[in-house]
CSV table of C-alpha atoms in Angstrom, one decimal:
chain,number,residue,atom,x,y,z
A,1,MET,CA,-22.3,9.7,-6.6
A,2,GLU,CA,-23.9,11.1,-9.8
A,3,ARG,CA,-20.4,11.6,-11.3
A,4,PHE,CA,-19.2,8.2,-10.2
A,5,ASP,CA,-22.3,6.5,-11.7
A,6,ALA,CA,-21.7,8.4,-15.0
A,7,ILE,CA,-18.1,7.2,-15.0
A,8,ASN,CA,-19.2,3.7,-14.3
A,9,LYS,CA,-21.6,3.8,-17.3
A,10,MET,CA,-19.7,5.7,-19.9
A,11,HIS,CA,-15.9,5.2,-19.2
A,12,ILE,CA,-13.7,4.0,-22.0
A,13,PHE,CA,-9.9,3.8,-22.0
A,14,VAL,CA,-9.5,4.9,-25.6
A,15,VAL,CA,-11.9,5.8,-28.5
A,16,PRO,CA,-13.1,2.6,-30.1
A,17,ASP,CA,-11.1,1.8,-33.3
A,18,GLY,CA,-12.0,-1.1,-35.5
A,19,THR,CA,-8.7,-1.4,-37.2
A,20,ALA,CA,-6.8,-1.4,-33.8
A,21,HIS,CA,-9.3,-4.0,-32.5
A,22,GLY,CA,-8.5,-6.3,-35.5
A,23,ASN,CA,-4.8,-6.1,-34.7
A,24,ASP,CA,-5.0,-6.4,-30.9
A,25,LYS,CA,-8.0,-7.3,-28.9
A,26,LEU,CA,-6.6,-5.6,-25.9
A,27,TYR,CA,-5.7,-2.3,-27.5
A,28,GLN,CA,-7.9,-0.4,-25.1
A,29,LEU,CA,-5.8,-1.4,-22.1
A,30,ARG,CA,-2.2,-1.0,-23.5
A,31,ALA,CA,-1.7,2.7,-22.8
A,32,PHE,CA,-3.5,2.6,-19.4
A,33,ILE,CA,-1.4,-0.4,-18.3
A,34,ASP,CA,1.9,1.4,-19.2
A,35,ALA,CA,0.8,4.6,-17.4
A,36,TYR,CA,-0.3,2.6,-14.3
A,37,ASN,CA,3.1,0.7,-14.2
A,38,GLU,CA,5.0,4.0,-14.7
A,39,LYS,CA,3.2,5.6,-11.8
A,40,LEU,CA,3.8,2.6,-9.5
A,41,LYS,CA,7.5,2.6,-10.4
A,42,GLU,CA,7.7,6.2,-9.3
A,43,VAL,CA,6.0,5.9,-5.9
A,44,VAL,CA,7.2,2.4,-4.7
A,45,ILE,CA,10.9,1.5,-4.3
A,46,PRO,CA,11.0,-2.3,-3.6
A,47,GLY,CA,13.3,-4.1,-1.2
A,48,LYS,CA,15.7,-7.0,-1.9
A,49,TYR,CA,13.0,-9.5,-3.0
A,50,LEU,CA,10.5,-9.4,-5.8
A,51,CYS,CA,7.7,-11.9,-5.9
A,52,VAL,CA,6.3,-12.9,-9.2
A,53,ASP,CA,3.0,-14.7,-9.5
A,54,GLU,CA,-0.4,-14.6,-11.2
A,55,SER,CA,-3.5,-12.6,-10.2
A,56,MET,CA,-7.1,-13.3,-11.4
A,57,ASN,CA,-9.6,-10.5,-12.3
A,58,GLN,CA,-12.9,-12.5,-11.9
A,59,TRP,CA,-15.3,-12.1,-14.8
A,60,LEU,CA,-18.4,-14.3,-15.6
A,61,GLY,CA,-19.7,-12.1,-18.5
A,62,HIS,CA,-19.1,-11.9,-22.2
A,63,GLY,CA,-16.8,-10.0,-24.4
A,64,MET,CA,-13.5,-10.2,-22.5
A,65,PRO,CA,-10.9,-11.2,-25.2
A,66,ASN,CA,-8.4,-13.0,-22.9
A,67,LEU,CA,-10.9,-14.9,-20.7
A,68,LYS,CA,-9.3,-17.9,-19.1
A,69,LYS,CA,-10.4,-20.8,-16.8
A,70,ILE,CA,-7.9,-22.0,-14.2
A,71,PRO,CA,-9.6,-24.5,-11.9
A,72,ARG,CA,-7.0,-24.3,-9.2
A,73,LYS,CA,-7.6,-20.6,-8.6
A,74,PRO,CA,-10.1,-19.4,-6.0
A,75,HIS,CA,-11.7,-17.3,-8.8
A,76,SER,CA,-11.2,-19.8,-11.6
A,77,ILE,CA,-12.7,-17.8,-14.5
A,78,GLY,CA,-11.5,-14.4,-15.5
A,79,GLN,CA,-8.6,-12.4,-16.7
A,80,GLU,CA,-5.1,-13.5,-15.7
A,81,TRP,CA,-2.4,-11.1,-14.9
A,82,LYS,CA,1.3,-11.6,-14.4
A,83,THR,CA,2.1,-9.6,-11.3
A,84,VAL,CA,5.2,-8.4,-9.4
A,85,ALA,CA,4.9,-7.6,-5.7
A,86,ASP,CA,7.4,-6.1,-3.2
A,87,VAL,CA,8.0,-8.7,-0.5
A,88,ASN,CA,8.5,-6.1,2.3
A,89,THR,CA,5.2,-4.3,1.9
A,90,CYS,CA,3.1,-6.8,-0.2
A,91,CYS,CA,2.4,-4.0,-2.7
A,92,ILE,CA,1.7,-4.8,-6.3
A,93,ILE,CA,4.3,-2.8,-8.3
A,94,ARG,CA,3.9,-4.1,-11.8
A,95,LEU,CA,1.2,-5.8,-14.0
A,96,ASP,CA,1.2,-7.4,-17.4
A,97,VAL,CA,-1.7,-9.1,-19.1
A,98,THR,CA,-1.4,-12.8,-20.2
A,99,GLY,CA,-2.9,-14.6,-23.1
A,100,ASP,CA,-2.4,-11.8,-25.6
A,101,THR,CA,-1.0,-12.1,-29.1
A,102,LEU,CA,2.1,-9.9,-28.4
A,103,SER,CA,5.4,-11.4,-27.6
A,104,LYS,CA,5.5,-13.1,-24.2
A,105,LYS,CA,8.5,-11.9,-22.4
A,106,PHE,CA,9.0,-12.5,-18.7
A,107,ASP,CA,11.6,-9.8,-18.3
A,108,ARG,CA,9.0,-7.1,-19.1
A,109,LEU,CA,7.7,-7.6,-15.6
A,110,VAL,CA,11.1,-6.9,-13.9
A,111,GLU,CA,12.5,-4.4,-16.5
A,112,PRO,CA,12.6,-1.4,-14.1
A,113,TRP,CA,15.0,-3.2,-11.8
A,114,PHE,CA,17.6,-4.5,-14.3
A,115,SER,CA,21.1,-4.4,-13.0
A,116,LEU,CA,20.0,-3.6,-9.5
A,117,GLY,CA,20.9,-7.0,-8.0
A,118,ARG,CA,17.4,-7.9,-6.6
A,119,THR,CA,16.3,-11.5,-6.1
A,120,VAL,CA,13.2,-12.7,-8.0
A,121,ILE,CA,11.0,-15.3,-6.2
A,122,ALA,CA,8.7,-17.2,-8.5
A,123,ASP,CA,6.6,-20.4,-8.6
A,124,SER,CA,6.9,-23.3,-11.1
A,125,TRP,CA,4.9,-21.4,-13.8
A,126,PHE,CA,8.1,-19.4,-14.4
A,127,GLY,CA,10.8,-21.7,-13.1
A,128,SER,CA,13.3,-23.1,-15.6
A,129,PRO,CA,17.1,-23.0,-16.1
A,130,ALA,CA,16.7,-20.8,-19.1
A,131,MET,CA,14.7,-18.2,-17.1
A,132,VAL,CA,17.2,-18.1,-14.3
A,133,ARG,CA,20.1,-17.5,-16.8
A,134,ALA,CA,18.1,-14.9,-18.7
A,135,LEU,CA,17.5,-12.9,-15.5
A,136,LYS,CA,21.2,-13.2,-14.5
A,137,ASP,CA,22.1,-11.6,-17.8
A,138,VAL,CA,20.2,-8.5,-16.9
A,139,GLY,CA,21.5,-8.3,-13.4
A,140,LEU,CA,18.9,-10.1,-11.3
A,141,PHE,CA,19.2,-13.2,-9.1
A,142,SER,CA,16.4,-15.8,-8.9
A,143,ILE,CA,14.9,-18.5,-6.6
A,144,MET,CA,12.2,-20.4,-8.5
A,145,GLN,CA,10.2,-23.5,-7.8
A,146,VAL,CA,10.4,-26.3,-10.4
A,147,LYS,CA,7.8,-29.1,-11.0
A,148,LYS,CA,7.6,-32.0,-13.3
A,149,LYS,CA,4.3,-32.2,-15.2
A,150,ARG,CA,4.8,-34.6,-18.0
A,151,TYR,CA,8.5,-33.7,-18.4
A,152,TRP,CA,10.9,-31.5,-16.6
A,153,PRO,CA,11.6,-28.0,-18.1
A,154,ARG,CA,14.2,-28.0,-20.8
A,155,GLY,CA,17.7,-27.7,-19.4
A,156,MET,CA,17.2,-29.8,-16.3
A,157,PRO,CA,19.7,-32.6,-15.4
A,158,MET,CA,19.2,-36.0,-17.0
A,159,GLU,CA,18.8,-37.5,-13.5
A,160,ASP,CA,15.4,-37.1,-12.0
A,161,MET,CA,15.9,-34.7,-9.1
A,162,VAL,CA,12.9,-35.8,-7.2
A,163,GLY,CA,13.0,-39.6,-8.0
A,164,SER,CA,16.6,-39.8,-6.9
A,165,LEU,CA,15.8,-38.5,-3.4
A,166,GLY,CA,16.0,-41.0,-0.5
A,167,GLU,CA,13.0,-42.2,1.4
A,168,GLU,CA,13.9,-40.5,4.7
A,169,VAL,CA,12.1,-37.2,5.4
A,170,GLY,CA,14.6,-34.3,5.2
A,171,ASP,CA,16.8,-35.9,2.6
A,172,VAL,CA,18.4,-33.2,0.3
A,173,LYS,CA,20.0,-33.5,-3.1
A,174,VAL,CA,21.9,-30.6,-4.8
A,175,VAL,CA,23.2,-30.4,-8.4
A,176,LYS,CA,25.4,-27.4,-9.5
A,177,SER,CA,26.2,-26.2,-12.9
A,178,ARG,CA,29.8,-26.3,-14.1
A,179,ILE,CA,29.6,-23.2,-16.3
A,180,ASP,CA,27.8,-20.7,-14.0
A,181,SER,CA,26.3,-20.2,-10.5
A,182,VAL,CA,23.0,-21.9,-11.2
A,183,PHE,CA,22.1,-24.8,-8.9
A,184,ILE,CA,19.1,-27.2,-8.4
A,185,ALA,CA,18.1,-28.5,-5.0
A,186,SER,CA,15.4,-31.0,-4.0
A,187,LEU,CA,14.1,-31.8,-0.6
A,188,ARG,CA,12.1,-34.7,0.7
A,189,ASP,CA,9.4,-33.0,2.8
A,190,LYS,CA,5.7,-33.8,3.2
A,191,LYS,CA,5.8,-33.6,-0.6
A,192,PRO,CA,9.0,-33.7,-2.7
A,193,ARG,CA,10.1,-30.1,-3.5
A,194,CYS,CA,12.5,-28.8,-6.0
A,195,VAL,CA,14.0,-25.3,-6.6
A,196,ILE,CA,16.4,-23.8,-9.1
A,197,ALA,CA,18.4,-20.7,-8.1
A,198,ASN,CA,21.6,-18.7,-8.4
A,199,ALA,CA,21.1,-16.9,-5.0
A,200,GLU,CA,21.3,-17.9,-1.3
A,201,SER,CA,22.9,-21.0,0.0
A,202,THR,CA,22.4,-24.7,0.2
A,203,THR,CA,23.7,-24.9,3.7
A,204,ALA,CA,21.5,-26.2,6.5
A,205,GLY,CA,19.0,-23.7,7.9
A,206,SER,CA,16.6,-23.9,10.8
A,207,THR,CA,15.2,-27.2,12.1
A,208,GLU,CA,11.5,-27.8,12.7
A,209,SER,CA,9.2,-30.6,13.6
A,210,ARG,CA,6.6,-31.8,11.1
A,211,TRP,CA,3.8,-34.3,11.5
A,212,ILE,CA,4.0,-36.5,8.4
A,213,ASP,CA,2.2,-39.8,7.7
A,214,GLY,CA,1.2,-40.2,11.4
A,215,GLN,CA,4.7,-39.7,12.7
A,216,MET,CA,6.7,-36.7,14.1
A,217,HIS,CA,9.7,-35.9,11.9
A,218,THR,CA,12.5,-33.4,12.4
A,219,VAL,CA,13.3,-31.6,9.1
A,220,THR,CA,16.3,-29.4,8.5
A,221,ARG,CA,15.8,-27.3,5.3
A,222,PRO,CA,18.5,-25.6,3.3
A,223,LEU,CA,18.5,-21.8,3.5
A,224,VAL,CA,17.4,-21.5,-0.2
A,225,PHE,CA,14.2,-23.3,0.6
A,226,GLU,CA,13.6,-21.1,3.7
A,227,GLU,CA,14.0,-17.9,1.6
A,228,CYS,CA,11.7,-19.2,-1.0
A,229,GLU,CA,9.0,-20.3,1.5
A,230,VAL,CA,9.1,-17.0,3.4
A,231,ASN,CA,9.0,-14.7,0.4
A,232,LYS,CA,6.8,-16.5,-2.1
A,233,GLY,CA,3.4,-15.3,-0.7
A,234,ALA,CA,3.6,-11.6,-1.3
A,235,VAL,CA,1.3,-11.6,-4.4
A,236,ASP,CA,-1.1,-14.0,-2.7
A,237,THR,CA,-1.3,-11.6,0.3
A,238,ALA,CA,-2.0,-8.7,-2.0
A,239,ASN,CA,-4.7,-10.6,-3.9
A,240,ASN,CA,-6.4,-11.6,-0.7
A,241,ARG,CA,-6.5,-8.0,0.5
A,242,ARG,CA,-7.9,-6.9,-2.9
A,243,ASP,CA,-10.6,-9.5,-2.9
A,244,LYS,CA,-11.6,-8.9,0.7
A,245,LEU,CA,-15.3,-8.1,1.0
A,246,PRO,CA,-16.6,-5.6,0.2
A,247,SER,CA,-14.4,-5.3,-2.8
A,248,PHE,CA,-14.5,-3.1,-5.9
A,249,HIS,CA,-15.6,-6.1,-7.8
A,250,ASP,CA,-18.9,-6.1,-5.8
A,251,VAL,CA,-19.4,-2.3,-5.8
A,252,MET,CA,-18.6,-1.5,-9.4
A,253,LYS,CA,-21.0,-4.0,-11.0
A,254,SER,CA,-21.0,-3.8,-14.8
A,255,TYR,CA,-21.7,-5.8,-17.9
A,256,ASN,CA,-18.8,-4.0,-19.6
A,257,TRP,CA,-15.5,-5.8,-19.3
A,258,GLU,CA,-13.5,-2.5,-19.6
A,259,ILE,CA,-15.2,-1.3,-16.5
A,260,ARG,CA,-14.4,-4.5,-14.8
A,261,CYS,CA,-10.7,-3.9,-15.6
A,262,LEU,CA,-11.0,-0.4,-14.2
A,263,ALA,CA,-12.4,-1.8,-11.0
A,264,PHE,CA,-9.5,-4.3,-10.9
A,265,PHE,CA,-7.0,-1.4,-11.1
A,266,LEU,CA,-8.7,0.6,-8.4
A,267,ALA,CA,-8.8,-2.4,-6.2
A,268,VAL,CA,-5.1,-2.9,-6.6
A,269,ALA,CA,-4.5,0.7,-5.7
A,270,GLU,CA,-6.7,0.5,-2.6
A,271,ALA,CA,-5.0,-2.7,-1.5
A,272,ASN,CA,-1.5,-1.1,-2.0
A,273,ALA,CA,-2.6,1.9,0.1
A,274,PHE,CA,-3.6,-0.5,3.0
A,275,SER,CA,-0.5,-2.6,2.6
A,276,THR,CA,1.7,0.5,2.8
A,277,TYR,CA,-0.2,1.9,5.8
A,278,LYS,CA,0.0,-1.5,7.6
A,279,TYR,CA,3.7,-1.6,6.9
A,280,VAL,CA,4.3,1.9,8.3
A,281,GLU,CA,2.0,1.7,11.3
A,282,GLY,CA,2.9,-1.9,12.3
A,283,GLU,CA,0.9,-3.4,15.1
A,284,GLY,CA,-1.1,-0.2,15.5
A,285,ALA,CA,-2.7,-0.3,12.1
A,286,PRO,CA,-6.6,-0.7,12.0
A,287,HIS,CA,-8.3,-3.6,10.3
A,288,HIS,CA,-8.8,-3.5,6.6
A,289,PHE,CA,-12.5,-2.7,6.8
A,290,GLU,CA,-11.9,0.2,9.2
A,291,PHE,CA,-9.2,1.5,6.8
A,292,ARG,CA,-11.6,1.4,3.9
A,293,TRP,CA,-14.2,3.3,5.9
A,294,ARG,CA,-11.6,6.0,6.8
A,295,LEU,CA,-10.4,6.2,3.2
A,296,ALA,CA,-13.9,6.5,1.7
A,297,ARG,CA,-14.9,9.2,4.2
A,298,SER,CA,-11.7,11.2,3.6
A,299,LEU,CA,-12.2,11.1,-0.2
A,300,LEU,CA,-15.8,12.2,0.3
A,301,GLU,CA,-14.8,15.1,2.5
A,302,HIS,CA,-12.0,16.0,0.1
A,303,ALA,CA,-14.5,16.1,-2.8
A,304,GLU,CA,-16.9,18.2,-0.8
A,305,LEU,CA,-14.2,20.7,0.1
A,306,MET,CA,-13.1,20.9,-3.6
A,307,ARG,CA,-16.7,21.5,-4.6
A,308,ASP,CA,-17.2,24.3,-2.1
A,309,GLY,CA,-13.9,25.9,-3.0
A,310,SER,CA,-12.7,25.9,0.6
A,311,LEU,CA,-10.2,23.1,0.4
A,312,PHE,CA,-7.1,25.0,1.4
A,313,ASP,CA,-8.9,27.1,4.0
A,314,SER,CA,-10.1,24.0,6.0
A,315,PRO,CA,-8.2,23.3,9.3
A,316,HIS,CA,-8.4,19.6,8.4
A,317,PHE,CA,-6.6,19.9,5.1
A,318,GLY,CA,-3.9,17.2,5.0
A,319,SER,CA,-5.3,15.4,8.0
A,320,ARG,CA,-6.0,11.7,7.4
A,321,THR,CA,-8.4,11.4,10.4
A,322,SER,CA,-11.9,12.6,11.3
A,323,THR,CA,-12.6,14.7,14.4
A,324,GLY,CA,-15.9,12.9,15.1
A,325,ARG,CA,-14.5,9.5,15.9
A,326,HIS,CA,-12.2,8.1,18.5
A,327,GLU,CA,-9.7,5.1,18.4
A,328,ILE,CA,-9.7,3.0,21.5
A,329,THR,CA,-5.9,3.1,22.1
A,330,SER,CA,-4.7,3.7,25.7
A,331,LEU,CA,-2.5,6.7,26.5
A,332,GLY,CA,-0.8,4.6,29.1
A,333,LYS,CA,-0.3,5.1,32.8
A,334,LEU,CA,1.4,7.7,35.0
A,335,PRO,CA,4.3,6.8,37.4
A,336,SER,CA,1.7,6.8,40.1
A,337,GLY,CA,-0.2,4.0,38.4
A,338,ASP,CA,-3.2,6.2,37.4
A,339,TYR,CA,-4.3,6.2,33.8
A,340,ARG,CA,-3.1,9.2,31.8
A,341,ARG,CA,-5.9,11.5,30.8
A,342,LEU,CA,-5.6,14.3,28.1
A,343,ARG,CA,-8.1,16.7,26.6
A,344,CYS,CA,-8.8,17.3,22.9
A,345,ILE,CA,-8.6,21.0,22.0
A,346,ILE,CA,-11.3,20.5,19.2
A,347,CYS,CA,-14.0,18.4,20.9
A,348,HIS,CA,-13.0,19.5,24.4
A,349,LYS,CA,-13.4,16.0,25.8
A,350,ARG,CA,-11.1,14.3,28.3
A,351,THR,CA,-10.0,10.9,27.4
A,352,GLN,CA,-7.6,8.1,28.5
A,353,ASN,CA,-7.4,6.8,25.0
A,354,PHE,CA,-5.8,8.0,21.8
A,355,CYS,CA,-8.3,10.2,20.0
A,356,LEU,CA,-8.8,10.0,16.2
A,357,CYS,CA,-9.2,13.8,16.1
A,358,SER,CA,-5.7,14.1,17.4
A,359,SER,CA,-3.2,15.3,14.7
A,360,ASP,CA,-0.8,18.1,14.0
A,361,TYR,CA,-3.9,20.5,13.7
A,362,HIS,CA,-5.6,19.5,16.9
A,363,PRO,CA,-3.5,17.4,19.4
A,364,LEU,CA,-4.4,16.1,22.7
A,365,VAL,CA,-3.1,18.3,25.6
A,366,ASP,CA,-3.0,18.2,29.4
A,367,GLU,CA,-5.1,20.5,31.5
A,368,LYS,CA,-2.5,23.3,31.9
A,369,GLU,CA,-2.0,23.6,28.2
A,370,TYR,CA,-5.6,23.4,27.5
A,371,ASP,CA,-6.4,26.3,29.9
A,372,LEU,CA,-3.6,28.4,28.3
A,373,GLN,CA,-5.1,27.6,24.8
A,374,GLN,CA,-8.6,28.7,25.9
A,375,VAL,CA,-7.3,32.0,27.5
A,376,GLY,CA,-5.3,32.7,24.4
A,377,ASN,CA,-8.4,32.3,22.3
A,378,ASN,CA,-10.3,34.8,24.5
A,379,VAL,CA,-7.4,37.3,24.1
A,380,VAL,CA,-7.5,36.9,20.4
A,381,THR,CA,-11.2,37.4,20.2
A,382,GLU,CA,-11.1,40.5,22.4
A,383,GLU,CA,-8.4,42.1,20.3
A,384,LYS,CA,-10.2,41.4,17.2
A,385,LYS,CA,-13.3,43.2,18.6
A,386,ARG,CA,-11.1,46.1,19.6
A,387,LEU,CA,-9.8,46.6,16.0
A,388,ILE,CA,-13.3,46.4,14.6
A,389,HIS,CA,-14.5,49.0,17.1
A,390,LEU,CA,-11.6,51.3,16.2
A,391,SER,CA,-12.6,51.0,12.5
A,392,GLU,CA,-16.2,52.1,13.4
A,393,ASP,CA,-14.9,55.2,15.4
A,394,SER,CA,-15.3,58.4,13.4
A,395,ASP,CA,-12.0,59.7,14.9
A,396,ALA,CA,-10.0,56.9,13.4
A,397,GLN,CA,-11.1,56.9,9.8
A,398,GLU,CA,-7.5,56.6,8.6
A,399,LEU,CA,-7.1,53.2,10.3
A,400,ASP,CA,-6.7,50.5,7.6
A,401,VAL,CA,-8.6,47.6,9.2
A,402,ILE,CA,-7.4,45.0,6.7
A,403,GLN,CA,-3.7,45.9,7.3
A,404,GLU,CA,-4.3,46.0,11.0
A,405,LEU,CA,-5.8,42.5,11.0
A,406,LYS,CA,-2.9,41.1,9.0
A,407,ILE,CA,-0.5,42.6,11.6
A,408,PHE,CA,-2.6,41.1,14.3
A,409,ARG,CA,-2.3,37.6,12.8
A,410,LYS,CA,1.4,37.8,12.8
A,411,VAL,CA,1.4,39.0,16.4
A,412,SER,CA,-1.0,36.3,17.6
A,413,ALA,CA,1.3,33.7,16.2
A,414,LYS,CA,4.2,35.0,18.3
A,415,ILE,CA,2.4,34.8,21.6
A,416,GLN,CA,3.8,31.9,23.6
A,417,PRO,CA,3.1,32.7,27.3
A,418,THR,CA,4.5,30.5,30.0
A,419,THR,CA,1.9,31.2,32.7
A,420,LEU,CA,-1.7,32.4,32.8
A,421,SER,CA,-0.7,35.6,34.5
A,422,ASP,CA,1.8,36.5,31.7
A,423,LEU,CA,-1.0,36.0,29.2
A,424,ARG,CA,-3.5,38.1,31.1
A,425,LEU,CA,-1.0,41.1,31.5
A,426,MET,CA,0.2,40.8,27.9
A,427,SER,CA,-1.1,43.5,25.5
A,428,ILE,CA,-1.0,42.8,21.8
A,429,THR,CA,-0.7,46.5,20.9
A,430,GLU,CA,2.9,46.4,22.3
A,431,TYR,CA,3.9,44.1,19.4
A,432,LEU,CA,2.2,46.0,16.6
A,433,PRO,CA,5.2,48.2,15.5
A,434,GLU,CA,7.4,45.1,15.5
A,435,ALA,CA,5.1,43.1,13.4
A,436,ALA,CA,4.5,46.0,11.0
A,437,GLN,CA,8.2,46.0,10.2
């Protein structure tokens, strides 16, 4: 904790430079953002859909150069980031700061996936005909929401896409471009909606019942609206997991905005780890709080092993679980209807539930295998005592105990008896010449 507190007080991204600060207020973050994005690009391969949205790094202090206030956001004051998330895993895979003086280019967010044919899902902050065509030029498809604030985005049809909709719920209007594959679709739902895209289809999708204005309506949405609705929440899901209490924002308290940015990046990394774990484990994944508890404990144990110099000698190296805790997950039932019960070879307890101490290093076994394991341990202990006794015998001074023990380790790994009687009759000395070769 002393080292962590020292980092929390003294950490800087780069050495302060007055000249660089005059040219770019965010000069301290540039190199770190690039390195962070490069590492994310290496470890996460996204699926078909990329979700683009904004994320807020809450900050109520002073000094942050690109501080913004967006009332519609849950954390309305702070640093806004343009964010890309993989829809399959809800992992943040790229970040770019907003509100800076450098050129504002949307395609910087999706540059690693140029010419790979993925589909970008975005909200109305990004949606416009020019944006869809720009992404198509670099080999990406798009489905983006479009909203009319004071005016429609430049390039929209002269006819008002929402105003021309009929009054009946479920009414659809589609306008297609004559020069390329871009089309605009509007739908009369609880609120009028409009998307611009060059992917998916405008054919009718699933039908659902909606309660609108005190009446039940049956609405059939085009497939392009369904794809947008299903895939547009990946960044919001990642943000909710990042902000879930207790978050890094609450733990790493600081009056330094650079430290606040560091806490934001750490929170993104932790949320990505949980999202990936949840995607792999499926329904068997623990709650987020439980995952954080395990992650923190494993990191502390890892640091302790590194400090003691015994990291690679530990039998728990590489295990993501702790031998002192048990997960309440049933092992199922036998054909007879009785609950299945196994024994842990580390804590020696019988359980009818899946044990957290179970892993490749110490699995749960049935009683027969457990007895074989215990007898085998006894044989190993007796043979080790015999070798040590021979080393102390004055008539066997030429015995190289170290070499003998090395041979013994090879031999003990070969012993795989099928019955208790075979194990009791087996003599390790019979294998010594073979192992020495």
